[in-house]
Short mmCIF file of C-alpha atoms in Angstrom, two decimals:
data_model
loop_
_atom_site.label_atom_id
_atom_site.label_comp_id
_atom_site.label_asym_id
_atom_site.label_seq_id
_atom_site.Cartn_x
_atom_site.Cartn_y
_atom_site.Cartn_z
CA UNK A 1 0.00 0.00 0.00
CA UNK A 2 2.55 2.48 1.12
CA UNK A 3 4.61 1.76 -2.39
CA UNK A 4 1.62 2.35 -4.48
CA UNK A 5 1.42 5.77 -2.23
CA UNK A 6 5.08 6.31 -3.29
CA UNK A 7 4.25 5.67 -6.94
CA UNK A 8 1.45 7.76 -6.72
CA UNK A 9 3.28 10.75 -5.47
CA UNK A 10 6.06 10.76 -8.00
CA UNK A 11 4.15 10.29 -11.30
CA UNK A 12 2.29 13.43 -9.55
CA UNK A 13 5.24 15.03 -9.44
CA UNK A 14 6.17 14.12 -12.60
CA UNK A 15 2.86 15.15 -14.44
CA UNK A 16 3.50 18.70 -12.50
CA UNK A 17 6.81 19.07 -13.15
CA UNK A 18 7.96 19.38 -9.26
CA UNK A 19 10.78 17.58 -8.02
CA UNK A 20 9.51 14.13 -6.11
CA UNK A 21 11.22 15.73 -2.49
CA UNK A 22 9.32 18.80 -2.92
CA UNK A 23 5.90 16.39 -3.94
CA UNK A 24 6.31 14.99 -0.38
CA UNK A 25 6.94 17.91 1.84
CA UNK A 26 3.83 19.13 0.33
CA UNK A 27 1.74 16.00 0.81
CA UNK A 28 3.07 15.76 4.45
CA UNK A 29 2.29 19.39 5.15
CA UNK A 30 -1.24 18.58 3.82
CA UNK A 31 -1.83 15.50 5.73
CA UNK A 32 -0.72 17.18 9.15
CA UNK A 33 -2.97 19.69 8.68
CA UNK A 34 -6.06 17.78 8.07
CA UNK A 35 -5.17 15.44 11.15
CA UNK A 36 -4.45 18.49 12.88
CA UNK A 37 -7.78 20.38 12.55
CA UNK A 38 -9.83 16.52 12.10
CA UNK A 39 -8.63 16.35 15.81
CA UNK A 40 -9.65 19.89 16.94
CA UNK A 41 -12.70 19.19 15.88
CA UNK A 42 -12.88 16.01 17.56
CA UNK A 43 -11.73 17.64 20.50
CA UNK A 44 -13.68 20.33 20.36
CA UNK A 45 -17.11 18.24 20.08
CA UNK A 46 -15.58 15.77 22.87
CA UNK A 47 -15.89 18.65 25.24
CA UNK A 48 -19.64 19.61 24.60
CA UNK A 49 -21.04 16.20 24.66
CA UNK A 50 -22.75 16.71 27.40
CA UNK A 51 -25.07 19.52 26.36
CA UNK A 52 -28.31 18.06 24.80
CA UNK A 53 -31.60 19.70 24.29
CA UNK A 54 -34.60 18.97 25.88
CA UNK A 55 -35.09 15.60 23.81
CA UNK A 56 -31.93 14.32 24.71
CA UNK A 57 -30.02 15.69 21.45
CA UNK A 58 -26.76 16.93 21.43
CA UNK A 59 -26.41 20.45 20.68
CA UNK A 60 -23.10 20.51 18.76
CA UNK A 61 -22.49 17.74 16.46
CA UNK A 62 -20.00 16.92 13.13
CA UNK A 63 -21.85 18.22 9.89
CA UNK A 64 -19.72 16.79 6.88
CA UNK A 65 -16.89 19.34 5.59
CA UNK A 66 -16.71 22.19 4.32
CA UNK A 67 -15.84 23.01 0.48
CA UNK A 68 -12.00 22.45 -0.01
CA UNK A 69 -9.99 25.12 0.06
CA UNK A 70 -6.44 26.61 -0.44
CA UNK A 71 -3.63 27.65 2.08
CA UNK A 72 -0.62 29.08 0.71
CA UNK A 73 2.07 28.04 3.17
CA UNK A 74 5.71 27.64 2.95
CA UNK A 75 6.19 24.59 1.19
CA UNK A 76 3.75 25.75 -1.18
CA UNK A 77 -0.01 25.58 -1.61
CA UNK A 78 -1.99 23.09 0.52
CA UNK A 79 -5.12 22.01 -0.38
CA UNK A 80 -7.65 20.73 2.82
CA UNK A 81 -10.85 20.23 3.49
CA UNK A 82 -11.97 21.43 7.04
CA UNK A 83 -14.83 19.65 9.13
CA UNK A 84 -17.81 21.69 9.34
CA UNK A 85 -19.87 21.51 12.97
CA UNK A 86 -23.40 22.14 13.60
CA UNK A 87 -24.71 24.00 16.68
CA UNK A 88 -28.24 23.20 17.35
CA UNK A 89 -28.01 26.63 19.73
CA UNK A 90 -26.72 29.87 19.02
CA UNK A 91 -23.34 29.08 19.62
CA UNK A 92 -20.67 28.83 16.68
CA UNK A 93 -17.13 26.71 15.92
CA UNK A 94 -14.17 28.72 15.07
CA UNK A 95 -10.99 27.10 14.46
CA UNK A 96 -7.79 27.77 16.02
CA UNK A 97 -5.71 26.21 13.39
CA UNK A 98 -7.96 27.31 10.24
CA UNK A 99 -9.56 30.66 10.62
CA UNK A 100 -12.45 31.18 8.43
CA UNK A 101 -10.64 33.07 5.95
CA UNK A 102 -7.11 32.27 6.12
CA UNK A 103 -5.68 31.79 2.85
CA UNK A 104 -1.92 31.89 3.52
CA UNK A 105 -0.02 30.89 6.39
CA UNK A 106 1.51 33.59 9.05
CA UNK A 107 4.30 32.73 7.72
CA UNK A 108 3.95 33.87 4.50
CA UNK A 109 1.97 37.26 5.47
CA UNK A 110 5.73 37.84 7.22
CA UNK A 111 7.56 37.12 4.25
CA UNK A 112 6.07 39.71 2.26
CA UNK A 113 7.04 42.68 4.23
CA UNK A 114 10.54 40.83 5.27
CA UNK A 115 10.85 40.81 1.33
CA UNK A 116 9.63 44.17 0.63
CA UNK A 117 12.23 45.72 3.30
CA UNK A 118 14.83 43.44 1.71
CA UNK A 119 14.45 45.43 -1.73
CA UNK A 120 12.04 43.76 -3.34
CA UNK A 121 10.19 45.56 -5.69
CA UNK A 122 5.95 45.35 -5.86
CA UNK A 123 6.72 44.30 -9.60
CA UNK A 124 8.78 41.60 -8.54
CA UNK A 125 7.04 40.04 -6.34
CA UNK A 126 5.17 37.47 -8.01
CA UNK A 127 8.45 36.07 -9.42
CA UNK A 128 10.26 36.39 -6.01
CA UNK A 129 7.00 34.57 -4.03
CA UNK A 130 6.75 32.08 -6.78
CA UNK A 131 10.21 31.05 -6.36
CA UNK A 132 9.92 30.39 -2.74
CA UNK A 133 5.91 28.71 -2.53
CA UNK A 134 5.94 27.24 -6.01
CA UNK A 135 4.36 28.13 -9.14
CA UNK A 136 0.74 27.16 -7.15
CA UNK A 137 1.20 30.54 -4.74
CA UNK A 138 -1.52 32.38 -6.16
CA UNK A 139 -3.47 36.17 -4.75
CA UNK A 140 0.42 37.18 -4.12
CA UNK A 141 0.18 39.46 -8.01
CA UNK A 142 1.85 42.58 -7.97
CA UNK A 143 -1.97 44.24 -7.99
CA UNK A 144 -2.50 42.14 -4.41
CA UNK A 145 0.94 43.57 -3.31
CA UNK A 146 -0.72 47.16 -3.38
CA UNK A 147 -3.67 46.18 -1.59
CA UNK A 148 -1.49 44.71 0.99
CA UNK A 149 0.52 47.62 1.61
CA UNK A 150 -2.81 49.98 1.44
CA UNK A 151 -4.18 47.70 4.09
CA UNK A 152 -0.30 48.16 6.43
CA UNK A 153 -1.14 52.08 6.12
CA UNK A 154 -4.88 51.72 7.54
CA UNK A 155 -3.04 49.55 10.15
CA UNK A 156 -0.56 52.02 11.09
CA UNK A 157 -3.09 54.75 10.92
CA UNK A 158 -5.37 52.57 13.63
CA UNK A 159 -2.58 51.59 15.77
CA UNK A 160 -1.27 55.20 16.08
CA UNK A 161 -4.54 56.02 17.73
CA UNK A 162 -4.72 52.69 20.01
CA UNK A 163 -5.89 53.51 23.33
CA UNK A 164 -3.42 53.37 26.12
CA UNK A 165 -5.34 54.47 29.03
CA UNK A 166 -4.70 51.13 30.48
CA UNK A 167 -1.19 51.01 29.44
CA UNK A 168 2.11 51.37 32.09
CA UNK A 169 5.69 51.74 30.46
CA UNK A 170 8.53 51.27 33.54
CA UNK A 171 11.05 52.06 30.78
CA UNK A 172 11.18 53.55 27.40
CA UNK A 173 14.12 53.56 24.69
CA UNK A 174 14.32 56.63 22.73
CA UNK A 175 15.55 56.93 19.38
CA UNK A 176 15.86 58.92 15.65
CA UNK A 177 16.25 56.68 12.50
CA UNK A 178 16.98 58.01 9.41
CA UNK A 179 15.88 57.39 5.90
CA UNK A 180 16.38 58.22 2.84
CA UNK A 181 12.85 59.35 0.81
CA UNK A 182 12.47 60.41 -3.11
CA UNK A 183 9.84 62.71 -2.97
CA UNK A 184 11.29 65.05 0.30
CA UNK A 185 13.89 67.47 -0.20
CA UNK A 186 14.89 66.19 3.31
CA UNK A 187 15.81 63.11 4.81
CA UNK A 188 13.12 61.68 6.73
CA UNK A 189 13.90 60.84 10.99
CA UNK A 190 11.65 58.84 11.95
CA UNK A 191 11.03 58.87 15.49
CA UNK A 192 10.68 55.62 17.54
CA UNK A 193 10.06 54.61 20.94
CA UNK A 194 9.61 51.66 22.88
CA UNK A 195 8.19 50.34 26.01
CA UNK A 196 8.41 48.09 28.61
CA UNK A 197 5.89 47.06 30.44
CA UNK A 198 5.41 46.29 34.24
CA UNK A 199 5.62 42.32 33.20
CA UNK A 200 8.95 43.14 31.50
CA UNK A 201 7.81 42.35 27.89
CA UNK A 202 8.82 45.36 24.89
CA UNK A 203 6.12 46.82 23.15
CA UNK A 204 6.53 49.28 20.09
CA UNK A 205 5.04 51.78 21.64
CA UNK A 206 5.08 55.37 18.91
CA UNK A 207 6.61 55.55 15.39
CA UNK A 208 6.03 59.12 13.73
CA UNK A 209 7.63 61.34 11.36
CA UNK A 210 9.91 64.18 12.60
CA UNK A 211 11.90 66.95 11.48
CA UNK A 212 15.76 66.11 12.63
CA UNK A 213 14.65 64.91 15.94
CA UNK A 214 13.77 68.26 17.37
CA UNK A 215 12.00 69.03 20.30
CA UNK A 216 9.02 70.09 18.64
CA UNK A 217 8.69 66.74 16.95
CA UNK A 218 9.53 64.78 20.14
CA UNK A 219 6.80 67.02 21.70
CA UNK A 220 4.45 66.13 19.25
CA UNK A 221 5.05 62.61 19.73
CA UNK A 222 4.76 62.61 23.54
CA UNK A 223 1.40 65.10 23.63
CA UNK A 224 -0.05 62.70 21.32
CA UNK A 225 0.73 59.84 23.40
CA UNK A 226 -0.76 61.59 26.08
CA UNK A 227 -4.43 62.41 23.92
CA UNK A 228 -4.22 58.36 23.61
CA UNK A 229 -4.14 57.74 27.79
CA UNK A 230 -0.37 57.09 28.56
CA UNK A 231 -0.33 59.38 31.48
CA UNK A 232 2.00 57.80 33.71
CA UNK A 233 5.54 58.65 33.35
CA UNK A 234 8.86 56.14 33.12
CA UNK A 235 10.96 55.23 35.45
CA UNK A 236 14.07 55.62 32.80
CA UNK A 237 14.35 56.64 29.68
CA UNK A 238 17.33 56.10 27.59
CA UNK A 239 18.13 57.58 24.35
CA UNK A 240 21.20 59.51 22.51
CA UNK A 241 22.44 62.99 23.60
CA UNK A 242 19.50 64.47 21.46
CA UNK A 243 18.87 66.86 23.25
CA UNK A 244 15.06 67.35 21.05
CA UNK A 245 13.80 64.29 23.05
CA UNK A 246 15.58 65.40 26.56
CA UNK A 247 13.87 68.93 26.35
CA UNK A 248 10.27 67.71 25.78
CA UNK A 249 10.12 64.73 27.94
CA UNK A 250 11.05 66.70 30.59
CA UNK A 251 8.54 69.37 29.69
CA UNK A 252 5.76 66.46 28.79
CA UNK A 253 6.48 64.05 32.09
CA UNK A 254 8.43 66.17 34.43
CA UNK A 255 11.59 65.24 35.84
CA UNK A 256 12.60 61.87 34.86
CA UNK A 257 15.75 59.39 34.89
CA UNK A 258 17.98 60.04 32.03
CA UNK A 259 20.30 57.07 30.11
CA UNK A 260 22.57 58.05 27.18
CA UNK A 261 22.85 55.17 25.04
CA UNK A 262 26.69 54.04 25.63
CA UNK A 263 26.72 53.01 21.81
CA UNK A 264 25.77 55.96 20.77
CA UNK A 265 28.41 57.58 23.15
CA UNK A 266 30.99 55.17 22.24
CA UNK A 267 30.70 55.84 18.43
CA UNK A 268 30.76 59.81 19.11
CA UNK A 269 34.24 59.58 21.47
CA UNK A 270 35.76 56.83 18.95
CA UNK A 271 35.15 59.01 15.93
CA UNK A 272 37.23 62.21 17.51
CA UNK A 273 40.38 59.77 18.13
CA UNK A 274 42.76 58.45 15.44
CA UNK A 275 42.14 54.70 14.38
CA UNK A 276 45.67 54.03 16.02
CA UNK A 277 44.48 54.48 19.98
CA UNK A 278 40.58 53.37 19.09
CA UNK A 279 40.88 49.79 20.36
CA UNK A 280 42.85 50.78 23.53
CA UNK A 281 40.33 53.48 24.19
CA UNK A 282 37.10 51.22 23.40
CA UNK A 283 38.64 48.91 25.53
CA UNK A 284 38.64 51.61 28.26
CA UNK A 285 35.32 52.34 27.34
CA UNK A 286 33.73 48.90 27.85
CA UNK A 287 35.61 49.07 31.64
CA UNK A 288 33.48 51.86 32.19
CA UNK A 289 29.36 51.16 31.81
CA UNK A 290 30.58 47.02 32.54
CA UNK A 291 32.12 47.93 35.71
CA UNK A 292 30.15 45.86 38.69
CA UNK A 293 29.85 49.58 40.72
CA UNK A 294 29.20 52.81 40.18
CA UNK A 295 32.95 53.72 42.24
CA UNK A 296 34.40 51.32 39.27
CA UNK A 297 32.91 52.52 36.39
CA UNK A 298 34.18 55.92 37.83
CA UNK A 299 37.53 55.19 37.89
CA UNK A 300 37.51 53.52 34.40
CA UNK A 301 36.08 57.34 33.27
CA UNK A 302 38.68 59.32 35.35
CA UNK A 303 41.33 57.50 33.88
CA UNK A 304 40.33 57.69 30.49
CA UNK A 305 40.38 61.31 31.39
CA UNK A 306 43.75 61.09 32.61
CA UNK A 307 44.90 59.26 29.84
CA UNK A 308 43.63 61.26 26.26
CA UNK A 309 43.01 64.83 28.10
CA UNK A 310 45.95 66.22 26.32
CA UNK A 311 46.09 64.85 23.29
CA UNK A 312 42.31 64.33 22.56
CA UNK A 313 40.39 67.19 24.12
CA UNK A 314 37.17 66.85 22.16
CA UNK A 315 36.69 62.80 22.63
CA UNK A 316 37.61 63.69 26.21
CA UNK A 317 34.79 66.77 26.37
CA UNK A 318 31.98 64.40 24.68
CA UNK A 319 32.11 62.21 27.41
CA UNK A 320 32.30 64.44 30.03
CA UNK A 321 29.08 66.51 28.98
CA UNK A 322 26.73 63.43 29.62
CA UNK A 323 28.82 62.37 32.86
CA UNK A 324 25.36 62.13 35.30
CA UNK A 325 23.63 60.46 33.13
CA UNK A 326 25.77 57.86 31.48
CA UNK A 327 25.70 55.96 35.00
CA UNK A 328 22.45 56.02 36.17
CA UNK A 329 21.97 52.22 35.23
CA UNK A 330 23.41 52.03 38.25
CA UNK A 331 20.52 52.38 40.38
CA UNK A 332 18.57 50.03 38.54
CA UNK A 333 18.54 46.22 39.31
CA UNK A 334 21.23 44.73 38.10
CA UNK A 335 19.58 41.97 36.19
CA UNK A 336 18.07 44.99 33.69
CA UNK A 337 21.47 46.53 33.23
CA UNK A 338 22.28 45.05 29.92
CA UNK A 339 18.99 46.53 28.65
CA UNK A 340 19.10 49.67 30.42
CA UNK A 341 22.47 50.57 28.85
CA UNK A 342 22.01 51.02 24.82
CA UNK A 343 19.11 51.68 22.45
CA UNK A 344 19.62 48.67 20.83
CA UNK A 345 16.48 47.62 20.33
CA UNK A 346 15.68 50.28 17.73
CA UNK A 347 19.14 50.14 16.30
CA UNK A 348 19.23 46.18 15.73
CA UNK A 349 15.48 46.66 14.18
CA UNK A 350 15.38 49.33 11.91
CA UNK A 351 18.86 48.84 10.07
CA UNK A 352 16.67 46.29 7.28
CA UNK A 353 14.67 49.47 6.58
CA UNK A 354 17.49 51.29 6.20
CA UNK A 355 18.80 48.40 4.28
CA UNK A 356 16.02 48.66 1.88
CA UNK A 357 15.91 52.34 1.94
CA UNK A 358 19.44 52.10 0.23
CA UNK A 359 19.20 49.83 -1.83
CA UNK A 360 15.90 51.24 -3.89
CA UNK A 361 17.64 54.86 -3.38
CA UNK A 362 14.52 55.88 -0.80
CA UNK A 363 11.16 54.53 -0.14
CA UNK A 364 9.04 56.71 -1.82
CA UNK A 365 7.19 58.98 0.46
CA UNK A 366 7.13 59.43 3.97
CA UNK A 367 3.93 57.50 4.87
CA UNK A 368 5.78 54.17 3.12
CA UNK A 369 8.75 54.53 5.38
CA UNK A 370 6.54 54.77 8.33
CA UNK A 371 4.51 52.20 7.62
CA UNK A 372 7.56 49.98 6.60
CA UNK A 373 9.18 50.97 10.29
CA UNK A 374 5.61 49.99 11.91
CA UNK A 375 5.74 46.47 9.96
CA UNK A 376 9.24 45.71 10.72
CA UNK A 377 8.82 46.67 14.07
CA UNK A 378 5.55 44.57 14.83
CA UNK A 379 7.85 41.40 13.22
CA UNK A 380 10.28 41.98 15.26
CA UNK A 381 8.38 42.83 18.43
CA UNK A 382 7.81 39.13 18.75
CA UNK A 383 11.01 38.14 19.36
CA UNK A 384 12.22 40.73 21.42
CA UNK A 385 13.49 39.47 24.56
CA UNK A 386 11.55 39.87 27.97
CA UNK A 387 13.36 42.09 30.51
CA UNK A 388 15.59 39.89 32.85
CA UNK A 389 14.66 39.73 36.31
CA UNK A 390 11.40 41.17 35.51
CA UNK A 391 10.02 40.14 38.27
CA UNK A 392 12.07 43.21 40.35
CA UNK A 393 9.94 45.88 38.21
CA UNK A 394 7.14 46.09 40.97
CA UNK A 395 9.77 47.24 42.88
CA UNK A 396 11.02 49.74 40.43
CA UNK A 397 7.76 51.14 40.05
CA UNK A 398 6.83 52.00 44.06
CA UNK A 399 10.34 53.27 44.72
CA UNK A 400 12.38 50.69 46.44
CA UNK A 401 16.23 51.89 46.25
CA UNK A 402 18.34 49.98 44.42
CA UNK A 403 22.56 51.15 44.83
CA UNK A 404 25.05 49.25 42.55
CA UNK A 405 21.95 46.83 40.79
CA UNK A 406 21.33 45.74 44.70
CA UNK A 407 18.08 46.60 46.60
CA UNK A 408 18.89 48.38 49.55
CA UNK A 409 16.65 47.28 52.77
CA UNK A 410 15.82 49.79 55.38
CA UNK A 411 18.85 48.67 57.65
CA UNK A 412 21.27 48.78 54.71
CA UNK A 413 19.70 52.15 54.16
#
């Protein structure tokens, strides 16, 4: 029997002109995902077997299938045919696996922007998709392309007005990104922040257009943030020495606990110092914001000081001017301190759209970068990493002192 089934499947692939390996992935695919939502469904009327009407009935029972329909996934397109259930009562089946009108996988809706922000162009993408799915990947035409992207700018018009009265952000990370854009005069910053939440998880929290990260455009951003419900204030925010985003947070939120990104601050020292002392200097650098205390982090600084005063004034003076706030990690817990210390979050995300941005020579207009940033950012929201030690954030929140990463108790104190 299970040779015939072999037989079967490569005159198939033969008679479609597929290679026999690629044949079988598909089949298996297909074959998973019928047993996978047979056994939902299974499952699903398993659990309400006990509610009957009034003649003994039961209310939810298996009602044939469905008509067959197609998934585009990533071994190509997969052809099932779902189970349909009857409810006797008002209530209604709605599968987990096989929403009602899913016609490609996640995984493919993600590979169209990851594609777009890679360079692709809407003209190519048929070819490019087709290449990856099989010839079988069909609504992916350049014309569906549009629609998709027309559909990302309603999204990233609704989420910019999401309501987040209910929302608390212990941290934020501040940043500019910059993009090339065709049809401005000027490059476009866009201007990004991010959140973290009292259970430690990062959320994308604004992305909006600004004009060279001033504080008029930060303000912008942070009254409009307020209009949505975020009221309540960080704990930290960390950022670059803009001093745009400085000036209106602290006008928006009061005084609050300032960071400076010690990339950022490395790249600015590094770049006023010959190539020839860089990697002793870096390495002086690193001493300082990975010290274990505040007192040794301190005397990495002084005697970087000590050592390039003379013959490197300016490196010296850009990290003197952000002295108090370069170390305030330091009063954090000490589990959040490699998150606390950099933006990197925004850097690592955004360099594909700036990737992209290149390699097309701009993106068009300014509502297509933003609503490329707001893609690539939702992507790679999911895999950002939860804060360490996360549970130490109530703490944070009501006030308990921390000195050196360490919570100080009231005899310490």
């Amino acid at each position: 029997m299970s040779e015939n089934k072999v037989i079967s499947l490569e005159e198939r692939a033969k008679e479609e002109g597929k290679p026999f390996l690629e044949q079988l992935l598909q089949e298996g695919a297909r074959k998973l995902l019928q047993a996978a939502i047979e056994n939902e469904v299974i499952d699903y009327i398993q659990f309400h077997k006990d509610r009957r009407d009034e003649h003994g009935q039961r209310l939810v029972v298996r009602n044939g299938h469905l008509p067959e329909r197609e998934v585009v996934s990533g071994v190509g397109p997969i052809r099932v045919r779902q189970p349909r259930v009857r409810h006797r009562d008002k209530g209604r089946f709605s599968s987990a696996i096989l929403p009602r009108y899913m016609r490609r996988a996640p995984s493919v809706d993600a590979l169209i922007p990851a594609l777009y922000l890679k360079g692709i162009s809407t003209g190519d993408f048929t070819e490019a998709l087709e290449a990856i799915l099989g010839e079988g990947a069909s609504g992916l035409s350049a014309t569906n392309i549009v629609r998709l992207k027309a559909g990302w700018e309603a999204d990233y018009k609704a989420w910019s007005q999401r309501d987040l009265s209910q929302k608390r952000y212990v941290y934020w990370w501040a940043d500019g990104v910059y993009f090339n854009v065709r049809l401005d005069e000027e490059r476009t910053c866009v201007l990004v922040l991010i959140g973290a939440t009292e259970d430690g998880t990062k959320e994308l929290l604004a992305v909006v257009d600004g004009y060279r990260e001033s504080s008029q455009s930060w303000r912008e951003l942070l009254g409009q943030l307020k209009r949505q419900g975020l009221s309540a204030a960080p704990k930290l925010a960390i950022g670059d020495g803009s001093l745009g985003f400085w000036i209106a947070l602290q006008e928006e939120y009061g005084p609050i606990a300032q960071q400076r990104c010690w990339v950022h601050k490395t790249v600015n020292i590094l770049d006023k110092m010959p190539k020839s002392v860089q990697g002793k200097a870096k390495q002086l650098i690193h001493e300082m914001y990975l010290a274990p205390t505040r007192k040794a982090a301190l005397a990495a600084y002084n005697q970087f000081i000590s050592n390039y005063q003379i013959k490197f004034p300016k490196a010296c003076e850009c990290l003197e001017k952000d002295q108090e706030v370069l170390f305030t990690f330091y009063d954090f817990p000490a589990q959040h301190w490699p998150h606390l210390r950099t933006t990197n979050p925004i850097e690592s995300t955004f360099a594909t759209v700036r990737l992209r941005t290149h390699r097309i020579k701009g993106s068009g207009s300014r509502i297509a970068t933003l609503t490329m940033v707001f893609k690539l950012g939702l992507e790679a929201q999911k895999h950002w990493r939860r804060l360490q030690g996360f549970e130490l954030i109530p703490k944070v929140v009501t006030g308990v002192r921390f000195v050196d990463g360490e919570e100080q108790t009231q005899q310490a104190a």
